[in-house]
């Protein structure tokens, strides 16, 4: 049986069938790579249809109440669980005003919201502990297991329906203790190009003003969506032994969001929760996403009148129970044991997200970039010192931020000692150089020459040798091995240096340089 696919309905990428650099773009393999449906549709079977239908139905029953909740989330902070109104969006102000107005809490919303949270938690625990169905089980046991599995998988729909039924019962009596969702537009919005200006009572909001209003969210939302989608795809690909084509995933998400913008849709991305439901339901092909889509469209066409009675506290409970499992407390301990420095960007992001999510993400990315630059600027170097010779071996590539660190070590340990001593730069771990590093090496060679000592290079890899040849540095001597360099600089017989010129490069490396 093929591996599960994403709940978003994107196709499971097929295995690579051709080299990215070769092959005809119109060949069957290339078409199958661009349209994975051509790979699974010819072999589609009734068994796959059954599994895809069950999975699509399960995801649909999950996605509809969650979609209602997320559609409300712009005006539904954790307070419409308490029934409070006019609470600011900023986290610290939310906390302050929530406790300040705690006396205005609507008891009905609190009670119903907490009941929904408890029900969702119990159903989730039941779902996690229900043993899998085995063919050897008696039919009655299989039926009961299937019933429990269906109820727990569709727990969001069941709890929201339960809350709506209670709210409707109160509505009939003429008393309504809950804040309701209210009218929901029936059917799909009209298909049209997204507006680039919005007329309001106070004038027209231009496109530039719209962009300014979105702020950093304009970049953060797509970035987070792409990262989450790729993470979802790779997570389930590793669990089910298939390969993910990241380009295919990004193409699908991009096209989905472009088409969604024509019907006023929210940004679309992959979902860990719904993908898990899809996988656990036994989905076989992307056809399961078609079932989910049809179910959502049918609900928009025929069930929107029933959405009126859904209490907002029930939707708040759905959101809370969807988000709480995403908070992984174990990551603190993991980072502490694996690499404590990673806690710095982690904590920066976490704490600033209480202010604004986009600020937290940007600050975390900036801290990570600074740590990366520090590692590049201060690479680890193994230093071996002798009375007349210094051996220096950088543990990684040399790039322009590292020039000063390299110069500092060589000057302090080779040239500023008395008497000055020769130095060997072991380049066995260096696979690339940039122009600034080449200039820095040239200055160091001049400094060593003025002091009457030698700076030699060893174990040059072909890309590094090619850069040095192109730079045409004068007076550079290099050796094939560290032992040869040590023999020569200690004035022992049997070792001769190569000058950095194509005429003196060993024959086998000249061949590689010309490739």
CSV table of C-alpha atoms in Angstrom, one decimal:
chain,number,residue,atom,x,y,z
A,1,UNK,CA,0.0,0.0,0.0
A,2,UNK,CA,1.5,3.4,-0.9
A,3,UNK,CA,2.5,5.8,1.9
A,4,UNK,CA,0.2,8.4,3.3
A,5,UNK,CA,0.0,11.9,1.9
A,6,UNK,CA,-0.6,15.3,3.3
A,7,UNK,CA,-4.0,16.3,4.6
A,8,UNK,CA,-3.7,19.4,2.5
A,9,UNK,CA,-4.3,17.2,-0.5
A,10,UNK,CA,-1.0,17.7,-2.2
A,11,UNK,CA,0.3,14.7,-4.2
A,12,UNK,CA,2.8,12.4,-2.8
A,13,UNK,CA,6.0,13.0,-4.9
A,14,UNK,CA,7.1,10.1,-7.0
A,15,UNK,CA,10.6,8.7,-6.9
A,16,UNK,CA,13.2,10.5,-9.0
A,17,UNK,CA,13.1,9.0,-12.5
A,18,UNK,CA,15.6,11.1,-14.3
A,19,UNK,CA,18.6,13.3,-13.6
A,20,UNK,CA,17.7,17.0,-13.0
A,21,UNK,CA,20.3,18.0,-15.5
A,22,UNK,CA,19.3,15.7,-18.3
A,23,UNK,CA,16.4,14.1,-20.1
A,24,UNK,CA,13.6,15.7,-22.1
A,25,UNK,CA,11.2,18.0,-20.3
A,26,UNK,CA,8.3,16.4,-22.2
A,27,UNK,CA,9.2,12.8,-21.6
A,28,UNK,CA,6.8,10.6,-19.7
A,29,UNK,CA,9.2,10.6,-16.7
A,30,UNK,CA,9.3,14.4,-16.6
A,31,UNK,CA,5.5,14.6,-16.9
A,32,UNK,CA,5.1,12.1,-14.1
A,33,UNK,CA,7.5,14.1,-12.0
A,34,UNK,CA,5.5,17.3,-12.5
A,35,UNK,CA,2.1,15.6,-12.3
A,36,UNK,CA,2.4,12.7,-9.8
A,37,UNK,CA,-1.2,11.8,-10.5
A,38,UNK,CA,0.0,10.1,-13.7
A,39,UNK,CA,2.0,7.7,-11.5
A,40,UNK,CA,-0.8,6.4,-9.2
A,41,UNK,CA,-4.0,6.9,-11.2
A,42,UNK,CA,-3.4,4.1,-13.7
A,43,UNK,CA,-3.0,1.6,-10.8
A,44,UNK,CA,-5.9,2.9,-8.7
A,45,UNK,CA,-8.1,0.2,-7.2
A,46,UNK,CA,-11.4,-0.2,-5.2
A,47,UNK,CA,-9.4,-1.0,-2.1
A,48,UNK,CA,-7.6,2.3,-2.4
A,49,UNK,CA,-10.9,4.1,-3.0
A,50,UNK,CA,-12.3,2.7,0.2
A,51,UNK,CA,-9.3,3.7,2.3
A,52,UNK,CA,-9.1,7.2,0.6
A,53,UNK,CA,-12.8,7.7,1.2
A,54,UNK,CA,-12.5,6.9,4.9
A,55,UNK,CA,-9.4,9.1,5.3
A,56,UNK,CA,-11.0,12.0,3.4
A,57,UNK,CA,-14.1,11.8,5.5
A,58,UNK,CA,-12.1,11.7,8.7
A,59,UNK,CA,-10.0,14.7,7.8
A,60,UNK,CA,-13.1,16.5,6.6
A,61,UNK,CA,-14.9,16.0,10.0
A,62,UNK,CA,-11.7,17.4,11.6
A,63,UNK,CA,-11.0,20.3,9.2
A,64,UNK,CA,-14.5,21.8,9.1
A,65,UNK,CA,-14.8,22.8,12.8
A,66,UNK,CA,-11.1,23.8,12.9
A,67,UNK,CA,-11.6,26.0,9.8
A,68,UNK,CA,-14.5,27.7,11.6
A,69,UNK,CA,-12.3,28.2,14.6
A,70,UNK,CA,-9.4,29.5,12.7
A,71,UNK,CA,-11.7,31.8,10.7
A,72,UNK,CA,-12.7,33.3,14.0
A,73,UNK,CA,-9.2,33.4,15.5
A,74,UNK,CA,-8.6,37.0,14.2
A,75,UNK,CA,-11.2,38.1,16.7
A,76,UNK,CA,-11.1,35.2,19.1
A,77,UNK,CA,-8.2,35.3,21.6
A,78,UNK,CA,-8.3,32.9,24.5
A,79,UNK,CA,-10.7,35.3,26.4
A,80,UNK,CA,-14.3,34.2,24.1
A,81,UNK,CA,-13.5,30.9,26.3
A,82,UNK,CA,-14.3,33.4,29.1
A,83,UNK,CA,-16.9,35.4,27.2
A,84,UNK,CA,-14.9,38.6,27.5
A,85,UNK,CA,-15.2,41.3,24.8
A,86,UNK,CA,-12.9,44.1,23.4
A,87,UNK,CA,-9.6,42.5,24.7
A,88,UNK,CA,-6.4,43.8,22.9
A,89,UNK,CA,-4.5,41.4,20.6
A,90,UNK,CA,-1.0,42.0,22.2
A,91,UNK,CA,-0.1,39.2,24.6
A,92,UNK,CA,0.8,41.2,27.7
A,93,UNK,CA,-2.1,43.6,27.2
A,94,UNK,CA,-4.3,40.5,26.8
A,95,UNK,CA,-3.2,39.1,30.1
A,96,UNK,CA,-3.6,42.5,31.8
A,97,UNK,CA,-7.1,43.2,30.5
A,98,UNK,CA,-8.2,39.7,31.0
A,99,UNK,CA,-7.5,39.8,34.7
A,100,UNK,CA,-8.7,43.4,34.9
A,101,UNK,CA,-12.1,42.4,33.4
A,102,UNK,CA,-12.3,39.0,35.0
A,103,UNK,CA,-15.4,40.1,36.8
A,104,UNK,CA,-17.3,40.4,33.5
A,105,UNK,CA,-16.7,36.7,32.7
A,106,UNK,CA,-19.8,35.0,31.2
A,107,UNK,CA,-20.4,32.0,33.3
A,108,UNK,CA,-22.1,30.1,30.5
A,109,UNK,CA,-19.2,30.5,28.1
A,110,UNK,CA,-16.7,29.5,30.8
A,111,UNK,CA,-18.6,26.3,31.8
A,112,UNK,CA,-19.2,25.3,28.2
A,113,UNK,CA,-15.7,26.0,27.1
A,114,UNK,CA,-14.2,24.0,29.9
A,115,UNK,CA,-16.6,21.1,29.2
A,116,UNK,CA,-15.5,21.1,25.6
A,117,UNK,CA,-11.8,21.2,26.6
A,118,UNK,CA,-12.3,18.2,28.9
A,119,UNK,CA,-14.3,16.3,26.2
A,120,UNK,CA,-11.7,16.9,23.6
A,121,UNK,CA,-8.9,15.8,25.9
A,122,UNK,CA,-10.8,12.6,26.9
A,123,UNK,CA,-11.5,11.7,23.3
A,124,UNK,CA,-7.9,12.4,22.3
A,125,UNK,CA,-6.6,10.1,25.1
A,126,UNK,CA,-9.1,7.4,24.0
A,127,UNK,CA,-7.8,7.8,20.4
A,128,UNK,CA,-4.2,7.4,21.6
A,129,UNK,CA,-4.9,4.2,23.6
A,130,UNK,CA,-7.3,2.4,21.3
A,131,UNK,CA,-5.5,-0.8,20.1
A,132,UNK,CA,-5.4,-1.4,16.4
A,133,UNK,CA,-8.0,-3.6,14.8
A,134,UNK,CA,-6.9,-7.1,13.9
A,135,UNK,CA,-8.6,-9.4,11.4
A,136,UNK,CA,-8.6,-12.1,14.1
A,137,UNK,CA,-11.0,-10.1,16.3
A,138,UNK,CA,-14.7,-11.1,16.4
A,139,UNK,CA,-16.9,-9.0,14.2
A,140,UNK,CA,-18.6,-7.4,17.2
A,141,UNK,CA,-15.2,-6.3,18.7
A,142,UNK,CA,-14.2,-4.9,15.3
A,143,UNK,CA,-17.4,-2.9,15.1
A,144,UNK,CA,-17.0,-1.5,18.5
A,145,UNK,CA,-13.3,-0.6,17.8
A,146,UNK,CA,-14.4,1.1,14.6
A,147,UNK,CA,-17.1,3.0,16.3
A,148,UNK,CA,-14.7,4.3,19.0
A,149,UNK,CA,-12.1,5.1,16.3
A,150,UNK,CA,-14.6,7.1,14.3
A,151,UNK,CA,-15.9,9.0,17.3
A,152,UNK,CA,-12.4,9.9,18.6
A,153,UNK,CA,-11.0,10.8,15.2
A,154,UNK,CA,-14.0,13.1,14.5
A,155,UNK,CA,-13.9,14.5,18.1
A,156,UNK,CA,-13.8,18.2,16.9
A,157,UNK,CA,-17.0,17.8,14.9
A,158,UNK,CA,-18.7,15.8,17.7
A,159,UNK,CA,-17.8,18.3,20.4
A,160,UNK,CA,-18.8,21.4,18.3
A,161,UNK,CA,-22.0,19.7,17.3
A,162,UNK,CA,-22.7,18.9,21.0
A,163,UNK,CA,-22.1,22.5,21.9
A,164,UNK,CA,-24.3,23.8,19.1
A,165,UNK,CA,-27.1,21.5,20.2
A,166,UNK,CA,-26.9,22.9,23.7
A,167,UNK,CA,-26.9,26.5,22.4
A,168,UNK,CA,-29.9,25.7,20.2
A,169,UNK,CA,-31.8,24.2,23.1
A,170,UNK,CA,-31.3,27.5,25.0
A,171,UNK,CA,-32.3,29.5,22.0
A,172,UNK,CA,-35.6,27.7,21.9
A,173,UNK,CA,-36.3,28.6,25.5
A,174,UNK,CA,-35.7,32.3,24.7
A,175,UNK,CA,-32.5,32.5,26.8
A,176,UNK,CA,-29.0,32.4,25.4
A,177,UNK,CA,-26.1,32.3,27.8
A,178,UNK,CA,-23.4,31.8,25.1
A,179,UNK,CA,-21.7,34.1,22.5
A,180,UNK,CA,-22.6,32.4,19.2
A,181,UNK,CA,-20.8,32.4,15.8
A,182,UNK,CA,-23.8,34.0,14.1
A,183,UNK,CA,-24.5,34.2,10.4
A,184,UNK,CA,-22.0,32.6,8.1
A,185,UNK,CA,-22.0,33.4,4.4
A,186,UNK,CA,-23.4,30.6,2.3
A,187,UNK,CA,-21.4,29.1,-0.5
A,188,UNK,CA,-18.1,30.1,-1.9
A,189,UNK,CA,-17.1,33.8,-2.2
A,190,UNK,CA,-17.2,35.1,-5.8
A,191,UNK,CA,-14.1,34.3,-7.7
A,192,UNK,CA,-12.3,37.5,-8.5
A,193,UNK,CA,-8.8,39.1,-8.5
A,194,UNK,CA,-7.8,40.2,-5.0
A,195,UNK,CA,-8.4,43.9,-4.5
A,196,UNK,CA,-5.4,46.2,-4.4
A,197,UNK,CA,-7.3,48.9,-2.6
A,198,UNK,CA,-10.1,48.8,-0.1
A,199,UNK,CA,-12.8,51.6,0.1
A,200,UNK,CA,-13.8,52.5,3.7
A,201,UNK,CA,-15.9,55.1,5.4
A,202,UNK,CA,-12.8,57.2,6.0
A,203,UNK,CA,-11.5,56.9,2.5
A,204,UNK,CA,-9.6,54.4,0.4
A,205,UNK,CA,-6.8,52.2,1.7
A,206,UNK,CA,-4.2,52.0,-1.0
A,207,UNK,CA,-2.0,49.0,-1.8
A,208,UNK,CA,1.0,50.5,-0.1
A,209,UNK,CA,-1.0,51.2,3.1
A,210,UNK,CA,-2.2,47.6,3.0
A,211,UNK,CA,1.4,46.4,2.7
A,212,UNK,CA,2.5,48.6,5.6
A,213,UNK,CA,-0.4,47.3,7.7
A,214,UNK,CA,0.7,43.7,7.2
A,215,UNK,CA,4.3,44.7,8.2
A,216,UNK,CA,6.7,41.8,8.7
A,217,UNK,CA,3.9,39.4,8.6
A,218,UNK,CA,4.1,39.7,4.8
A,219,UNK,CA,7.4,37.8,4.9
A,220,UNK,CA,6.9,35.8,8.1
A,221,UNK,CA,3.6,34.1,7.1
A,222,UNK,CA,4.9,32.6,3.8
A,223,UNK,CA,8.2,31.6,5.4
A,224,UNK,CA,6.4,29.8,8.3
A,225,UNK,CA,4.0,28.2,5.9
A,226,UNK,CA,6.8,26.8,3.7
A,227,UNK,CA,8.9,25.7,6.7
A,228,UNK,CA,5.9,23.9,8.3
A,229,UNK,CA,4.9,22.2,5.1
A,230,UNK,CA,8.3,20.9,4.3
A,231,UNK,CA,8.7,19.7,7.9
A,232,UNK,CA,5.3,17.9,7.7
A,233,UNK,CA,6.2,16.3,4.4
A,234,UNK,CA,9.6,15.1,5.5
A,235,UNK,CA,8.4,13.8,8.9
A,236,UNK,CA,5.8,11.6,7.3
A,237,UNK,CA,8.0,10.6,4.4
A,238,UNK,CA,10.6,9.3,6.9
A,239,UNK,CA,7.9,7.4,8.8
A,240,UNK,CA,6.5,5.8,5.6
A,241,UNK,CA,9.7,5.2,3.5
A,242,UNK,CA,9.1,7.5,0.6
A,243,UNK,CA,11.0,10.5,-0.8
A,244,UNK,CA,9.8,14.1,-0.7
A,245,UNK,CA,10.6,16.5,-3.6
A,246,UNK,CA,10.8,19.9,-1.8
A,247,UNK,CA,10.4,21.7,-5.1
A,248,UNK,CA,7.1,19.8,-5.8
A,249,UNK,CA,5.8,20.7,-2.3
A,250,UNK,CA,6.6,24.4,-2.7
A,251,UNK,CA,5.1,24.4,-6.2
A,252,UNK,CA,1.9,22.9,-4.9
A,253,UNK,CA,1.7,25.3,-2.0
A,254,UNK,CA,2.4,28.3,-4.2
A,255,UNK,CA,-0.3,27.3,-6.7
A,256,UNK,CA,-2.8,26.6,-3.9
A,257,UNK,CA,-2.3,30.0,-2.4
A,258,UNK,CA,-2.5,31.8,-5.7
A,259,UNK,CA,-5.8,30.1,-6.5
A,260,UNK,CA,-7.0,30.6,-2.9
A,261,UNK,CA,-6.5,34.3,-3.2
A,262,UNK,CA,-9.2,34.4,-5.9
A,263,UNK,CA,-11.8,33.2,-3.4
A,264,UNK,CA,-10.6,35.2,-0.4
A,265,UNK,CA,-9.0,32.2,1.3
A,266,UNK,CA,-6.6,32.3,4.2
A,267,UNK,CA,-2.9,31.4,3.5
A,268,UNK,CA,-2.7,27.6,3.0
A,269,UNK,CA,0.0,25.3,4.4
A,270,UNK,CA,0.4,21.8,5.6
A,271,UNK,CA,-0.9,20.7,9.0
A,272,UNK,CA,0.7,18.2,11.4
A,273,UNK,CA,-2.6,17.4,13.0
A,274,UNK,CA,-4.7,16.8,9.9
A,275,UNK,CA,-1.8,15.0,8.2
A,276,UNK,CA,-1.6,12.7,11.2
A,277,UNK,CA,-5.4,12.0,11.0
A,278,UNK,CA,-4.9,11.3,7.2
A,279,UNK,CA,-2.1,8.9,7.8
A,280,UNK,CA,-3.8,7.1,10.7
A,281,UNK,CA,-6.9,6.7,8.6
A,282,UNK,CA,-5.0,4.6,6.1
A,283,UNK,CA,-4.9,7.0,3.2
A,284,UNK,CA,-3.4,5.5,0.0
A,285,UNK,CA,-3.3,8.4,-2.5
A,286,UNK,CA,-4.0,12.1,-2.9
A,287,UNK,CA,-7.6,11.2,-3.8
A,288,UNK,CA,-8.3,11.4,0.0
A,289,UNK,CA,-7.9,15.1,-0.3
A,290,UNK,CA,-10.6,15.2,-3.0
A,291,UNK,CA,-13.0,13.6,-0.6
A,292,UNK,CA,-12.1,16.2,2.1
A,293,UNK,CA,-12.6,19.0,-0.4
A,294,UNK,CA,-16.0,17.8,-1.5
A,295,UNK,CA,-17.1,17.5,2.1
A,296,UNK,CA,-16.0,21.0,2.9
A,297,UNK,CA,-17.8,22.4,-0.2
A,298,UNK,CA,-21.0,20.5,0.6
A,299,UNK,CA,-20.9,21.9,4.2
A,300,UNK,CA,-20.5,25.5,2.7
A,301,UNK,CA,-23.4,24.9,0.4
A,302,UNK,CA,-25.9,23.2,2.8
A,303,UNK,CA,-24.8,23.4,6.5
A,304,UNK,CA,-23.9,27.1,7.0
A,305,UNK,CA,-27.3,27.8,8.6
A,306,UNK,CA,-26.4,25.3,11.3
A,307,UNK,CA,-23.1,27.1,12.0
A,308,UNK,CA,-25.1,30.0,13.5
A,309,UNK,CA,-25.6,28.2,16.8
A,310,UNK,CA,-22.0,27.1,17.4
A,311,UNK,CA,-20.8,28.8,20.6
A,312,UNK,CA,-17.5,30.7,20.2
A,313,UNK,CA,-16.3,29.1,23.5
A,314,UNK,CA,-16.5,25.7,21.8
A,315,UNK,CA,-14.4,27.0,18.9
A,316,UNK,CA,-11.9,28.5,21.4
A,317,UNK,CA,-11.7,25.0,23.0
A,318,UNK,CA,-10.9,23.5,19.6
A,319,UNK,CA,-8.1,26.0,19.0
A,320,UNK,CA,-6.6,25.5,22.4
A,321,UNK,CA,-6.6,21.7,22.1
A,322,UNK,CA,-5.1,21.9,18.6
A,323,UNK,CA,-2.2,24.2,19.8
A,324,UNK,CA,-1.4,22.7,23.2
A,325,UNK,CA,0.2,19.5,21.9
A,326,UNK,CA,2.5,21.6,19.7
A,327,UNK,CA,4.3,22.9,22.9
A,328,UNK,CA,7.2,20.5,23.4
A,329,UNK,CA,8.6,20.9,26.9
A,330,UNK,CA,11.2,18.2,26.3
A,331,UNK,CA,13.1,20.4,23.8
A,332,UNK,CA,14.6,22.4,26.6
A,333,UNK,CA,16.3,19.4,28.0
A,334,UNK,CA,17.3,18.1,24.6
A,335,UNK,CA,19.0,21.3,23.6
A,336,UNK,CA,20.7,21.5,27.0
A,337,UNK,CA,22.3,18.1,26.5
A,338,UNK,CA,23.0,18.4,22.8
A,339,UNK,CA,24.2,22.0,22.3
A,340,UNK,CA,23.5,24.6,24.9
A,341,UNK,CA,24.3,27.5,22.6
A,342,UNK,CA,21.2,26.6,20.6
A,343,UNK,CA,19.1,27.6,23.6
A,344,UNK,CA,20.0,31.3,22.9
A,345,UNK,CA,18.0,31.7,19.6
A,346,UNK,CA,15.4,29.3,20.9
A,347,UNK,CA,14.7,31.4,24.1
A,348,UNK,CA,15.0,34.6,22.1
A,349,UNK,CA,12.3,33.5,19.7
A,350,UNK,CA,10.1,32.0,22.5
A,351,UNK,CA,10.2,35.1,24.7
A,352,UNK,CA,9.7,37.7,22.0
A,353,UNK,CA,6.8,35.8,20.5
A,354,UNK,CA,4.9,36.9,23.6
A,355,UNK,CA,5.3,40.5,22.2
A,356,UNK,CA,4.7,39.7,18.6
A,357,UNK,CA,5.2,36.4,16.7
A,358,UNK,CA,6.9,38.1,13.8
A,359,UNK,CA,9.3,39.9,16.1
A,360,UNK,CA,10.2,36.6,17.8
A,361,UNK,CA,10.8,34.8,14.5
A,362,UNK,CA,12.9,37.6,13.1
A,363,UNK,CA,14.9,38.0,16.3
A,364,UNK,CA,15.6,34.3,16.5
A,365,UNK,CA,16.7,34.2,12.9
A,366,UNK,CA,19.0,37.2,13.6
A,367,UNK,CA,20.6,35.5,16.6
A,368,UNK,CA,21.1,32.3,14.7
A,369,UNK,CA,22.8,34.3,11.9
A,370,UNK,CA,25.1,36.0,14.4
A,371,UNK,CA,26.0,32.7,15.9
A,372,UNK,CA,26.7,31.4,12.4
A,373,UNK,CA,28.9,34.4,11.6
A,374,UNK,CA,30.8,34.0,14.8
A,375,UNK,CA,31.5,30.4,14.0
A,376,UNK,CA,32.7,31.4,10.5
A,377,UNK,CA,34.8,34.3,11.9
A,378,UNK,CA,36.3,32.3,14.7
A,379,UNK,CA,36.9,28.8,13.2
A,380,UNK,CA,38.4,26.2,15.5
A,381,UNK,CA,42.1,25.7,14.8
A,382,UNK,CA,44.4,23.0,15.9
A,383,UNK,CA,47.8,24.4,16.8
A,384,UNK,CA,51.0,22.4,17.2
A,385,UNK,CA,54.1,24.4,18.4
A,386,UNK,CA,57.7,23.5,18.3
A,387,UNK,CA,60.9,25.5,18.9
A,388,UNK,CA,61.4,26.4,15.2
A,389,UNK,CA,58.0,25.5,13.6
A,390,UNK,CA,54.3,26.2,14.1
A,391,UNK,CA,51.7,24.0,12.5
A,392,UNK,CA,48.2,25.4,12.1
A,393,UNK,CA,45.2,23.4,10.9
A,394,UNK,CA,41.8,25.1,10.6
A,395,UNK,CA,38.9,22.7,11.2
A,396,UNK,CA,36.7,24.2,8.4
A,397,UNK,CA,36.7,26.4,5.4
A,398,UNK,CA,38.3,29.9,5.4
A,399,UNK,CA,36.0,32.8,4.4
A,400,UNK,CA,36.5,36.5,4.8
A,401,UNK,CA,35.3,36.8,8.4
A,402,UNK,CA,38.0,34.4,9.5
A,403,UNK,CA,40.9,36.4,8.0
A,404,UNK,CA,41.6,38.4,11.1
A,405,UNK,CA,41.4,35.3,13.4
A,406,UNK,CA,43.9,33.5,11.1
A,407,UNK,CA,46.2,36.5,11.0
A,408,UNK,CA,46.0,37.0,14.8
A,409,UNK,CA,47.1,33.4,15.5
A,410,UNK,CA,50.0,33.4,13.0
A,411,UNK,CA,51.3,36.8,14.1
A,412,UNK,CA,51.1,36.0,17.9
A,413,UNK,CA,52.6,32.5,17.7
A,414,UNK,CA,55.0,32.7,14.8
A,415,UNK,CA,56.2,36.3,14.1
A,416,UNK,CA,55.9,38.0,17.4
A,417,UNK,CA,58.0,35.4,19.3
A,418,UNK,CA,61.7,35.6,19.6
A,419,UNK,CA,63.2,34.4,17.3
A,420,UNK,CA,60.4,34.3,14.7
A,421,UNK,CA,59.7,30.8,13.4
A,422,UNK,CA,58.3,29.2,10.3
A,423,UNK,CA,54.7,28.2,10.0
A,424,UNK,CA,52.7,25.5,8.1
A,425,UNK,CA,49.1,26.1,7.2
A,426,UNK,CA,47.6,22.6,6.9
A,427,UNK,CA,44.7,23.0,4.4
A,428,UNK,CA,43.4,19.4,4.5
A,429,UNK,CA,40.0,20.6,5.9
A,430,UNK,CA,39.7,23.6,3.7
A,431,UNK,CA,37.6,23.1,0.6
A,432,UNK,CA,37.0,26.7,-0.5
A,433,UNK,CA,38.6,30.2,-0.3
A,434,UNK,CA,37.2,33.6,-1.2
A,435,UNK,CA,39.1,36.6,-2.5
A,436,UNK,CA,39.5,38.4,0.8
A,437,UNK,CA,41.2,35.3,2.3
A,438,UNK,CA,43.6,35.3,-0.7
A,439,UNK,CA,44.5,38.9,-0.1
A,440,UNK,CA,45.0,38.1,3.6
A,441,UNK,CA,47.3,35.2,2.7
A,442,UNK,CA,49.3,37.5,0.4
A,443,UNK,CA,49.8,40.0,3.3
A,444,UNK,CA,50.9,37.2,5.6
A,445,UNK,CA,53.4,35.9,3.1
A,446,UNK,CA,54.9,39.4,2.9
A,447,UNK,CA,55.1,39.6,6.7
A,448,UNK,CA,56.8,36.3,6.9
A,449,UNK,CA,59.2,37.2,4.1
A,450,UNK,CA,60.2,40.4,5.9
A,451,UNK,CA,61.0,38.4,9.1
A,452,UNK,CA,63.1,36.0,7.1
A,453,UNK,CA,60.9,32.9,7.8
A,454,UNK,CA,58.6,30.8,5.7
A,455,UNK,CA,54.8,30.3,5.6
A,456,UNK,CA,54.1,27.0,3.7
A,457,UNK,CA,50.8,25.4,2.7
A,458,UNK,CA,50.1,21.7,2.7
A,459,UNK,CA,47.3,19.3,1.6
A,460,UNK,CA,45.8,21.8,-0.8
A,461,UNK,CA,42.5,20.5,-2.3
A,462,UNK,CA,41.9,21.1,-6.0
A,463,UNK,CA,39.3,24.0,-5.6
A,464,UNK,CA,41.7,25.8,-3.2
A,465,UNK,CA,44.6,25.3,-5.5
A,466,UNK,CA,42.6,26.6,-8.5
A,467,UNK,CA,41.8,29.8,-6.5
A,468,UNK,CA,45.4,30.3,-5.6
A,469,UNK,CA,46.6,29.8,-9.2
A,470,UNK,CA,44.0,32.3,-10.5
A,471,UNK,CA,45.1,34.8,-7.8
A,472,UNK,CA,48.7,34.5,-9.0
A,473,UNK,CA,50.2,34.9,-5.6
A,474,UNK,CA,54.0,35.4,-5.5
A,475,UNK,CA,56.3,33.4,-3.3
A,476,UNK,CA,53.8,30.8,-2.1
A,477,UNK,CA,55.3,27.4,-1.4
A,478,UNK,CA,53.2,24.3,-0.8
A,479,UNK,CA,53.8,20.6,-0.1
A,480,UNK,CA,51.8,17.5,-0.9
A,481,UNK,CA,52.0,16.3,2.8
A,482,UNK,CA,52.6,17.8,6.2
A,483,UNK,CA,55.6,15.5,6.6
A,484,UNK,CA,57.3,16.9,3.5
A,485,UNK,CA,56.8,20.4,4.7
A,486,UNK,CA,58.2,19.7,8.2
A,487,UNK,CA,61.3,18.0,6.6
A,488,UNK,CA,61.9,21.0,4.3
A,489,UNK,CA,61.5,23.7,7.0
A,490,UNK,CA,63.6,21.7,9.4
A,491,UNK,CA,66.2,21.6,6.6
A,492,UNK,CA,66.1,17.8,6.4
A,493,UNK,CA,67.0,16.2,3.1
A,494,UNK,CA,64.4,14.6,0.8
A,495,UNK,CA,61.7,17.3,0.5
A,496,UNK,CA,61.2,20.0,-2.1
A,497,UNK,CA,58.4,22.6,-2.2
A,498,UNK,CA,56.1,23.4,-5.2
A,499,UNK,CA,55.6,27.0,-6.1
A,500,UNK,CA,52.0,28.1,-6.8
A,501,UNK,CA,52.2,28.1,-10.6
A,502,UNK,CA,50.8,25.7,-13.1
A,503,UNK,CA,54.2,24.6,-14.3
A,504,UNK,CA,55.2,23.4,-10.8
A,505,UNK,CA,51.9,21.8,-9.8
A,506,UNK,CA,52.0,17.9,-9.7
A,507,UNK,CA,50.8,16.3,-12.9
A,508,UNK,CA,47.8,14.6,-11.4
A,509,UNK,CA,46.6,17.9,-9.9
A,510,UNK,CA,47.1,19.8,-13.2
A,511,UNK,CA,44.8,17.3,-14.8
A,512,UNK,CA,42.1,18.0,-12.2
A,513,UNK,CA,42.6,21.7,-12.4
A,514,UNK,CA,41.9,21.6,-16.1
A,515,UNK,CA,38.7,19.5,-15.7
